[in-house]
mmCIF file of C-alpha atoms in Angstrom:
data_model
loop_
_atom_site.group_PDB
_atom_site.id
_atom_site.type_symbol
_atom_site.label_atom_id
_atom_site.label_comp_id
_atom_site.label_asym_id
_atom_site.label_seq_id
_atom_site.Cartn_x
_atom_site.Cartn_y
_atom_site.Cartn_z
ATOM 1 C CA MET D 1 0.000 0.000 0.000
ATOM 2 C CA LYS D 2 1.285 3.439 -0.923
ATOM 3 C CA VAL D 3 1.320 5.790 2.073
ATOM 4 C CA ALA D 4 2.315 9.465 2.075
ATOM 5 C CA VAL D 5 3.462 11.586 5.006
ATOM 6 C CA LEU D 6 2.438 15.188 4.343
ATOM 7 C CA SER D 7 4.811 17.652 6.049
ATOM 8 C CA PHE D 8 7.483 17.196 8.702
ATOM 9 C CA ALA D 9 6.236 20.163 10.723
ATOM 10 C CA HIS D 10 4.990 18.178 13.711
ATOM 11 C CA VAL D 11 7.456 16.699 16.188
ATOM 12 C CA HIS D 12 5.840 13.263 15.689
ATOM 13 C CA ALA D 13 6.331 13.168 11.917
ATOM 14 C CA ALA D 14 9.805 11.620 12.006
ATOM 15 C CA ALA D 15 8.628 8.889 14.395
ATOM 16 C CA TYR D 16 5.804 7.947 12.025
ATOM 17 C CA VAL D 17 8.223 7.866 9.088
ATOM 18 C CA GLU D 18 10.647 5.614 10.949
ATOM 19 C CA LEU D 19 7.864 3.180 11.833
ATOM 20 C CA LEU D 20 6.602 2.982 8.240
ATOM 21 C CA ARG D 21 9.946 3.132 6.446
ATOM 22 C CA ASP D 22 11.034 -0.472 6.961
ATOM 23 C CA ARG D 23 7.667 -2.186 6.579
ATOM 24 C CA GLY D 24 7.566 -4.547 3.619
ATOM 25 C CA ASP D 25 3.855 -3.897 3.040
ATOM 26 C CA ILE D 26 4.262 -0.118 2.681
ATOM 27 C CA GLU D 27 5.585 2.038 -0.160
ATOM 28 C CA LEU D 28 6.353 5.316 1.594
ATOM 29 C CA ILE D 29 6.619 8.775 0.032
ATOM 30 C CA THR D 30 7.036 12.085 1.842
ATOM 31 C CA THR D 31 6.897 15.806 1.205
ATOM 32 C CA ASP D 32 7.396 18.999 3.199
ATOM 33 C CA PRO D 33 7.113 21.987 0.849
ATOM 34 C CA ASP D 34 6.383 24.443 3.684
ATOM 35 C CA ALA D 35 9.704 23.777 5.399
ATOM 36 C CA PRO D 36 11.758 26.907 6.151
ATOM 37 C CA PRO D 37 14.659 27.165 3.668
ATOM 38 C CA GLY D 38 17.845 25.621 4.998
ATOM 39 C CA ASP D 39 16.200 23.969 8.013
ATOM 40 C CA PRO D 40 18.085 20.661 8.530
ATOM 41 C CA THR D 41 15.267 19.257 10.670
ATOM 42 C CA ARG D 42 12.693 19.436 7.882
ATOM 43 C CA GLY D 43 12.204 19.119 4.133
ATOM 44 C CA LYS D 44 14.434 17.049 1.885
ATOM 45 C CA ALA D 45 17.276 17.237 4.400
ATOM 46 C CA LEU D 46 15.248 15.243 6.922
ATOM 47 C CA ALA D 47 13.935 12.846 4.259
ATOM 48 C CA ASP D 48 17.515 12.105 3.187
ATOM 49 C CA GLU D 49 18.574 11.610 6.799
ATOM 50 C CA LEU D 50 15.697 9.173 7.322
ATOM 51 C CA GLY D 51 16.366 7.454 3.995
ATOM 52 C CA VAL D 52 12.880 7.871 2.506
ATOM 53 C CA THR D 53 11.496 8.952 -0.862
ATOM 54 C CA TYR D 54 10.804 12.678 -1.116
ATOM 55 C CA ARG D 55 8.617 14.663 -3.494
ATOM 56 C CA ALA D 56 8.822 18.412 -4.061
ATOM 57 C CA GLY D 57 5.212 19.235 -3.217
ATOM 58 C CA TYR D 58 1.738 18.031 -2.332
ATOM 59 C CA GLU D 59 0.504 17.956 -5.912
ATOM 60 C CA GLU D 60 3.300 15.568 -6.889
ATOM 61 C CA VAL D 61 2.338 13.280 -4.020
ATOM 62 C CA PHE D 62 -1.371 13.250 -4.833
ATOM 63 C CA ALA D 63 -0.578 12.579 -8.506
ATOM 64 C CA GLU D 64 0.836 9.222 -7.358
ATOM 65 C CA ARG D 65 -2.559 8.303 -5.852
ATOM 66 C CA PRO D 66 -1.556 7.169 -2.357
ATOM 67 C CA GLN D 67 -4.130 4.956 -0.661
ATOM 68 C CA ALA D 68 -3.468 6.556 2.724
ATOM 69 C CA VAL D 69 -1.882 9.768 3.984
ATOM 70 C CA ILE D 70 -0.702 11.052 7.341
ATOM 71 C CA VAL D 71 -1.122 14.796 7.859
ATOM 72 C CA THR D 72 1.567 16.180 10.170
ATOM 73 C CA SER D 73 1.594 19.806 9.078
ATOM 74 C CA GLU D 74 1.147 22.907 11.217
ATOM 75 C CA ASN D 75 -2.283 22.759 12.885
ATOM 76 C CA SER D 76 -3.958 25.513 10.870
ATOM 77 C CA ARG D 77 -2.947 23.793 7.596
ATOM 78 C CA HIS D 78 -4.724 20.530 8.367
ATOM 79 C CA ARG D 79 -7.960 21.418 6.617
ATOM 80 C CA GLN D 80 -6.413 22.145 3.227
ATOM 81 C CA LEU D 81 -4.397 18.931 3.197
ATOM 82 C CA VAL D 82 -7.261 16.758 4.447
ATOM 83 C CA GLU D 83 -9.603 18.138 1.795
ATOM 84 C CA GLN D 84 -6.966 17.543 -0.916
ATOM 85 C CA ALA D 85 -6.374 14.005 0.305
ATOM 86 C CA ALA D 86 -10.098 13.241 0.446
ATOM 87 C CA ALA D 87 -10.538 14.530 -3.105
ATOM 88 C CA ALA D 88 -7.715 12.185 -4.163
ATOM 89 C CA GLY D 89 -9.490 9.228 -2.545
ATOM 90 C CA ALA D 90 -6.948 8.657 0.218
ATOM 91 C CA HIS D 91 -7.749 7.557 3.757
ATOM 92 C CA ILE D 92 -6.403 10.048 6.284
ATOM 93 C CA LEU D 93 -4.714 10.018 9.674
ATOM 94 C CA CYS D 94 -4.564 13.621 10.897
ATOM 95 C CA GLU D 95 -2.319 14.745 13.729
ATOM 96 C CA LYS D 96 -4.126 16.372 16.638
ATOM 97 C CA PRO D 97 -5.714 18.826 16.968
ATOM 98 C CA LEU D 98 -7.958 17.901 14.073
ATOM 99 C CA ALA D 99 -8.237 21.645 13.332
ATOM 100 C CA THR D 100 -7.955 24.969 15.125
ATOM 101 C CA THR D 101 -11.593 26.036 14.556
ATOM 102 C CA GLU D 102 -14.883 24.162 14.635
ATOM 103 C CA PRO D 103 -15.885 25.171 11.066
ATOM 104 C CA ASP D 104 -12.592 23.779 9.737
ATOM 105 C CA ALA D 105 -13.054 20.515 11.620
ATOM 106 C CA ARG D 106 -16.624 20.137 10.377
ATOM 107 C CA ALA D 107 -15.563 20.860 6.787
ATOM 108 C CA MET D 108 -12.859 18.166 7.029
ATOM 109 C CA ILE D 109 -15.315 15.589 8.364
ATOM 110 C CA ASP D 110 -17.855 16.422 5.667
ATOM 111 C CA ALA D 111 -15.234 16.238 2.889
ATOM 112 C CA CYS D 112 -14.183 12.759 3.984
ATOM 113 C CA GLU D 113 -17.771 11.554 4.334
ATOM 114 C CA GLN D 114 -18.597 12.777 0.837
ATOM 115 C CA ALA D 115 -15.462 11.147 -0.612
ATOM 116 C CA GLY D 116 -16.092 7.870 1.210
ATOM 117 C CA VAL D 117 -12.707 7.828 2.956
ATOM 118 C CA SER D 118 -11.778 7.396 6.610
ATOM 119 C CA LEU D 119 -10.651 10.314 8.741
ATOM 120 C CA MET D 120 -8.771 9.276 11.882
ATOM 121 C CA THR D 121 -7.521 11.648 14.590
ATOM 122 C CA ALA D 122 -4.063 10.868 15.993
ATOM 123 C CA TYR D 123 -4.748 9.906 19.603
ATOM 124 C CA PRO D 124 -2.269 7.071 20.275
ATOM 125 C CA VAL D 125 -2.648 6.923 24.068
ATOM 126 C CA ARG D 126 -6.077 5.274 23.839
ATOM 127 C CA PHE D 127 -4.279 2.231 22.332
ATOM 128 C CA HIS D 128 -2.272 1.625 25.518
ATOM 129 C CA PRO D 129 -3.040 -1.841 26.999
ATOM 130 C CA ALA D 130 -3.171 -0.321 30.483
ATOM 131 C CA PHE D 131 -5.842 2.143 29.358
ATOM 132 C CA THR D 132 -7.788 -0.751 27.843
ATOM 133 C CA ALA D 133 -7.600 -2.422 31.263
ATOM 134 C CA LEU D 134 -8.873 0.797 32.865
ATOM 135 C CA ARG D 135 -11.830 0.852 30.472
ATOM 136 C CA HIS D 136 -12.665 -2.750 31.342
ATOM 137 C CA THR D 137 -12.450 -1.958 35.068
ATOM 138 C CA LEU D 138 -15.002 0.799 34.571
ATOM 139 C CA ALA D 139 -17.214 -1.267 32.268
ATOM 140 C CA ASP D 140 -17.410 -4.330 34.518
ATOM 141 C CA GLY D 141 -18.369 -2.270 37.563
ATOM 142 C CA SER D 142 -15.188 -2.903 39.572
ATOM 143 C CA LEU D 143 -14.581 0.828 39.867
ATOM 144 C CA GLY D 144 -18.193 1.758 40.461
ATOM 145 C CA SER D 145 -19.494 5.042 39.130
ATOM 146 C CA LEU D 146 -16.727 7.431 38.133
ATOM 147 C CA LEU D 147 -16.672 10.458 40.448
ATOM 148 C CA SER D 148 -13.612 12.425 39.365
ATOM 149 C CA VAL D 149 -10.651 12.279 36.997
ATOM 150 C CA HIS D 150 -7.410 14.241 37.236
ATOM 151 C CA GLY D 151 -5.373 14.209 34.038
ATOM 152 C CA VAL D 152 -1.844 15.469 33.528
ATOM 153 C CA ASN D 153 -0.125 15.863 30.168
ATOM 154 C CA ASN D 154 3.165 17.746 30.448
ATOM 155 C CA SER D 155 6.200 17.994 28.184
ATOM 156 C CA ARG D 156 9.098 20.152 27.211
ATOM 157 C CA PRO D 157 8.051 23.223 25.192
ATOM 158 C CA PRO D 158 7.725 21.899 21.613
ATOM 159 C CA GLY D 159 8.437 25.397 20.302
ATOM 160 C CA LEU D 160 12.096 24.850 21.168
ATOM 161 C CA GLU D 161 12.228 22.245 18.387
ATOM 162 C CA ARG D 162 9.481 23.599 16.138
ATOM 163 C CA PRO D 163 8.975 27.372 16.560
ATOM 164 C CA TRP D 164 5.538 27.286 14.917
ATOM 165 C CA PHE D 165 4.108 25.688 18.088
ATOM 166 C CA ALA D 166 4.417 29.121 19.696
ATOM 167 C CA ASP D 167 2.791 30.921 16.738
ATOM 168 C CA PRO D 168 -0.952 31.378 17.399
ATOM 169 C CA ALA D 169 -1.731 31.681 13.690
ATOM 170 C CA LEU D 170 -0.215 28.282 12.891
ATOM 171 C CA ALA D 171 -0.791 26.400 16.153
ATOM 172 C CA GLY D 172 -4.142 27.883 17.204
ATOM 173 C CA GLY D 173 -2.869 28.392 20.744
ATOM 174 C CA GLY D 174 -0.224 27.125 23.133
ATOM 175 C CA ALA D 175 -0.116 24.431 25.788
ATOM 176 C CA ILE D 176 -3.905 24.216 26.075
ATOM 177 C CA MET D 177 -4.274 23.486 22.361
ATOM 178 C CA ASP D 178 -1.335 21.095 22.400
ATOM 179 C CA HIS D 179 -1.851 19.090 25.594
ATOM 180 C CA THR D 180 -5.528 19.206 26.564
ATOM 181 C CA LEU D 181 -6.509 16.945 23.701
ATOM 182 C CA HIS D 182 -4.976 13.608 24.704
ATOM 183 C CA ILE D 183 -6.653 13.769 28.114
ATOM 184 C CA ALA D 184 -9.905 14.970 26.520
ATOM 185 C CA ASP D 185 -9.815 11.932 24.223
ATOM 186 C CA LEU D 186 -9.354 9.506 27.125
ATOM 187 C CA LEU D 187 -12.286 11.175 28.905
ATOM 188 C CA ASP D 188 -14.287 10.874 25.687
ATOM 189 C CA VAL D 189 -13.641 7.125 25.686
ATOM 190 C CA LEU D 190 -14.407 6.620 29.384
ATOM 191 C CA LEU D 191 -17.599 8.696 29.212
ATOM 192 C CA ASP D 192 -18.868 7.319 25.875
ATOM 193 C CA GLY D 193 -18.617 10.675 24.116
ATOM 194 C CA GLU D 194 -20.419 12.716 26.785
ATOM 195 C CA GLN D 195 -19.499 16.388 26.565
ATOM 196 C CA PRO D 196 -18.741 18.602 29.585
ATOM 197 C CA THR D 197 -21.421 21.112 30.563
ATOM 198 C CA TYR D 198 -18.969 23.428 32.339
ATOM 199 C CA VAL D 199 -15.438 24.398 31.285
ATOM 200 C CA TYR D 200 -13.239 26.781 33.240
ATOM 201 C CA ALA D 201 -9.601 27.503 32.362
ATOM 202 C CA VAL D 202 -6.674 29.415 33.796
ATOM 203 C CA ALA D 203 -3.278 29.798 32.141
ATOM 204 C CA ASN D 204 -0.014 31.711 32.179
ATOM 205 C CA THR D 205 2.937 32.426 29.901
ATOM 206 C CA HIS D 206 5.714 32.194 32.497
ATOM 207 C CA LEU D 207 7.575 29.451 30.626
ATOM 208 C CA ALA D 208 7.085 30.880 27.132
ATOM 209 C CA PRO D 209 10.078 32.310 25.233
ATOM 210 C CA ASP D 210 10.189 36.067 25.682
ATOM 211 C CA HIS D 211 10.203 37.559 22.180
ATOM 212 C CA GLU D 212 8.933 41.124 22.280
ATOM 213 C CA ASP D 213 8.113 41.156 18.568
ATOM 214 C CA GLU D 214 5.961 38.000 18.706
ATOM 215 C CA PRO D 215 2.688 37.185 20.480
ATOM 216 C CA ARG D 216 3.129 34.855 23.430
ATOM 217 C CA VAL D 217 1.072 31.695 23.788
ATOM 218 C CA GLU D 218 0.218 30.090 27.101
ATOM 219 C CA SER D 219 2.853 27.677 28.386
ATOM 220 C CA ALA D 220 0.849 26.320 31.322
ATOM 221 C CA GLY D 221 -2.855 25.694 31.740
ATOM 222 C CA LEU D 222 -5.353 24.070 34.082
ATOM 223 C CA LEU D 223 -8.903 23.166 33.042
ATOM 224 C CA THR D 224 -11.831 22.210 35.242
ATOM 225 C CA LEU D 225 -14.663 20.292 33.580
ATOM 226 C CA THR D 226 -17.968 19.114 34.982
ATOM 227 C CA TYR D 227 -20.460 16.741 33.412
ATOM 228 C CA ALA D 228 -24.215 16.293 33.684
ATOM 229 C CA ARG D 229 -23.692 13.007 35.551
ATOM 230 C CA GLY D 230 -21.879 14.964 38.314
ATOM 231 C CA LEU D 231 -18.334 13.943 37.451
ATOM 232 C CA VAL D 232 -15.584 16.562 37.862
ATOM 233 C CA ALA D 233 -12.389 16.382 35.795
ATOM 234 C CA THR D 234 -9.261 18.501 35.750
ATOM 235 C CA ILE D 235 -6.577 18.688 33.069
ATOM 236 C CA ASP D 236 -3.039 19.976 33.689
ATOM 237 C CA CYS D 237 -1.787 20.700 30.167
ATOM 238 C CA SER D 238 1.539 22.447 30.700
ATOM 239 C CA TRP D 239 4.855 22.711 28.856
ATOM 240 C CA SER D 240 6.682 22.380 32.152
ATOM 241 C CA HIS D 241 9.358 19.705 31.678
ATOM 242 C CA PRO D 242 12.909 21.086 31.751
ATOM 243 C CA SER D 243 15.496 19.845 29.273
ATOM 244 C CA SER D 244 17.007 17.744 32.067
ATOM 245 C CA HIS D 245 13.799 15.753 32.571
ATOM 246 C CA PRO D 246 14.378 12.052 31.758
ATOM 247 C CA THR D 247 11.457 11.983 29.299
ATOM 248 C CA TRP D 248 10.254 14.445 26.686
ATOM 249 C CA GLY D 249 6.707 14.241 28.002
ATOM 250 C CA GLY D 250 4.330 12.257 30.162
ATOM 251 C CA LEU D 251 0.654 11.503 30.669
ATOM 252 C CA THR D 252 -1.204 10.232 33.721
ATOM 253 C CA LEU D 253 -4.805 9.793 34.850
ATOM 254 C CA SER D 254 -6.064 9.482 38.417
ATOM 255 C CA CYS D 255 -9.592 8.088 38.415
ATOM 256 C CA VAL D 256 -11.693 8.101 41.571
ATOM 257 C CA GLY D 257 -14.668 5.785 41.583
ATOM 258 C CA GLU D 258 -17.219 4.791 44.179
ATOM 259 C CA ARG D 259 -15.343 1.544 44.921
ATOM 260 C CA ALA D 260 -11.721 2.150 44.016
ATOM 261 C CA VAL D 261 -9.063 4.556 42.807
ATOM 262 C CA VAL D 262 -7.154 3.707 39.616
ATOM 263 C CA GLU D 263 -3.901 5.322 38.474
ATOM 264 C CA PHE D 264 -2.883 5.184 34.800
ATOM 265 C CA ASP D 265 0.620 6.167 33.657
ATOM 266 C CA ALA D 266 1.131 6.032 29.904
ATOM 267 C CA PHE D 267 4.920 6.334 30.034
ATOM 268 C CA PRO D 268 6.314 4.922 33.286
ATOM 269 C CA PRO D 269 10.127 5.001 33.642
ATOM 270 C CA LEU D 270 10.898 1.292 33.702
ATOM 271 C CA LEU D 271 14.670 1.633 33.935
ATOM 272 C CA ASP D 272 16.580 4.633 35.191
ATOM 273 C CA GLY D 273 20.367 4.614 35.260
ATOM 274 C CA TYR D 274 23.537 6.403 34.261
ATOM 275 C CA ASP D 275 24.925 6.246 30.732
ATOM 276 C CA THR D 276 28.719 6.506 31.000
ATOM 277 C CA THR D 277 29.149 6.999 27.246
ATOM 278 C CA GLN D 278 27.134 10.218 27.293
ATOM 279 C CA ALA D 279 27.456 11.166 30.978
ATOM 280 C CA THR D 280 23.687 11.480 31.253
ATOM 281 C CA THR D 281 20.809 9.808 33.019
ATOM 282 C CA ARG D 282 19.352 7.108 30.803
ATOM 283 C CA TRP D 283 15.677 6.195 30.720
ATOM 284 C CA GLU D 284 14.368 3.099 28.983
ATOM 285 C CA PRO D 285 10.707 3.491 27.939
ATOM 286 C CA ALA D 286 7.995 0.864 28.111
ATOM 287 C CA ALA D 287 7.873 -1.834 25.459
ATOM 288 C CA VAL D 288 4.530 -0.590 24.100
ATOM 289 C CA ASP D 289 4.963 1.731 21.111
ATOM 290 C CA LEU D 290 1.704 3.658 21.052
ATOM 291 C CA ASN D 291 2.429 5.272 17.696
ATOM 292 C CA GLU D 292 2.947 1.844 16.153
ATOM 293 C CA ALA D 293 -0.314 0.565 17.613
ATOM 294 C CA MET D 294 -2.156 3.606 16.264
ATOM 295 C CA LEU D 295 -0.599 3.253 12.800
ATOM 296 C CA ASP D 296 -1.506 -0.447 12.678
ATOM 297 C CA SER D 297 -5.132 0.438 13.432
ATOM 298 C CA PHE D 298 -5.153 3.167 10.781
ATOM 299 C CA LEU D 299 -3.585 0.991 8.082
ATOM 300 C CA THR D 300 -6.011 -1.847 8.807
ATOM 301 C CA ALA D 301 -8.937 0.537 8.389
ATOM 302 C CA ALA D 302 -7.458 1.903 5.165
ATOM 303 C CA ARG D 303 -7.013 -1.595 3.728
ATOM 304 C CA THR D 304 -10.406 -2.929 4.733
ATOM 305 C CA GLY D 305 -12.524 0.188 4.254
ATOM 306 C CA GLN D 306 -13.696 0.044 7.867
ATOM 307 C CA ARG D 307 -14.310 3.275 9.747
ATOM 308 C CA ALA D 308 -11.176 4.362 11.578
ATOM 309 C CA HIS D 309 -11.288 5.152 15.289
ATOM 310 C CA PRO D 310 -10.831 7.637 16.845
ATOM 311 C CA ASP D 311 -12.607 9.303 13.951
ATOM 312 C CA GLY D 312 -13.123 12.891 12.910
ATOM 313 C CA GLU D 313 -16.189 13.293 15.111
ATOM 314 C CA THR D 314 -14.029 12.390 18.104
ATOM 315 C CA GLY D 315 -11.512 15.001 17.003
ATOM 316 C CA LEU D 316 -14.310 17.575 16.813
ATOM 317 C CA ARG D 317 -15.719 16.745 20.246
ATOM 318 C CA THR D 318 -12.332 17.084 21.916
ATOM 319 C CA LEU D 319 -11.590 20.289 19.999
ATOM 320 C CA ARG D 320 -14.802 21.799 21.376
ATOM 321 C CA THR D 321 -13.454 21.342 24.901
ATOM 322 C CA VAL D 322 -10.283 23.200 23.927
ATOM 323 C CA LEU D 323 -12.191 26.015 22.255
ATOM 324 C CA ALA D 324 -14.408 26.364 25.335
ATOM 325 C CA ALA D 325 -11.242 26.646 27.442
ATOM 326 C CA TYR D 326 -10.008 29.515 25.271
ATOM 327 C CA GLU D 327 -13.402 31.207 25.541
ATOM 328 C CA SER D 328 -13.111 30.903 29.327
ATOM 329 C CA LEU D 329 -9.628 32.451 29.208
ATOM 330 C CA ARG D 330 -10.922 35.379 27.163
ATOM 331 C CA THR D 331 -13.831 36.127 29.479
ATOM 332 C CA GLY D 332 -12.394 35.024 32.819
ATOM 333 C CA GLN D 333 -15.640 33.108 33.352
ATOM 334 C CA PRO D 334 -16.640 29.453 33.045
ATOM 335 C CA VAL D 335 -18.285 28.374 29.809
ATOM 336 C CA VAL D 336 -21.589 26.693 30.574
ATOM 337 C CA LYS D 337 -23.393 24.703 27.862
ATOM 338 C CA ALA D 338 -25.978 21.994 27.693
ATOM 339 C CA ALA D 339 -24.282 18.758 26.663
ATOM 340 C CA ALA D 340 -26.824 18.228 23.878
ATOM 341 C CA ALA D 341 -25.928 21.620 22.357
ATOM 342 C CA TRP D 342 -22.355 20.503 21.639
#
């Protein structure tokens, strides 16, 4: 199957390429025409470093009729690429957030529905076996009714590697846009798509690079969500990891039920030691590669014509939570909506 990776803008793009590159069942092509000139971390320079086929632009890629594409461009450019891919008949995996505005997300979903292709939102954490176990614990009643959830998704500031993450026009926001979504997706799974009725957000820019000539995006945020069933959830979505932190990022959930408390850690440090060759602390991650699990699910859907999950509607629901958080930041007040109105 011919698969195309569209843009190297996102920090996850190279990881996806490396996972697909050596598969015998995949013919991989890539392109990154929006790369800044001379940037060694993007464009043809990165394709050559990764040893993959590169095309000069999107039109050249679509002319080769890929069966599936992975959109890893800057957030605000997702809609254009998804609509082009749908028109070309390709199934699509789109990096999160699905879009930066609700109209863009809806247009992307509609374009894929009309073209008869799958639109999957890149939420790899839901494929973690430990999260599957958490879902089963909730479903079989062992946990009882869910009373509260505290989610944390922190990382190093991605703008240090990709400056566009700190550009509101390209990213759509800062840490809230970047890190609310994975937790929102896990809540979406646990609550069967139920939307919050109350969203309140606070944020600051204390950890953002101080460039006087550029707008500053939030580098730390905290959301409080309530649901019609009475559940209260919080999301810490900060870019707070220093460069010395043993992992680039991390994600945890603390779930309080009527009968038990369950802790989920997506990236536990299984081995921590000292690397004498580099004089640094070494951390060995878990054996589960969530990106690989997500890609396997996407490629299976593309081959079989089944609907991919998490789909575009999931991406839209989680985006609505983010957009409500930004509305709360603007007004300083909670956003209150009826769940059915979302």
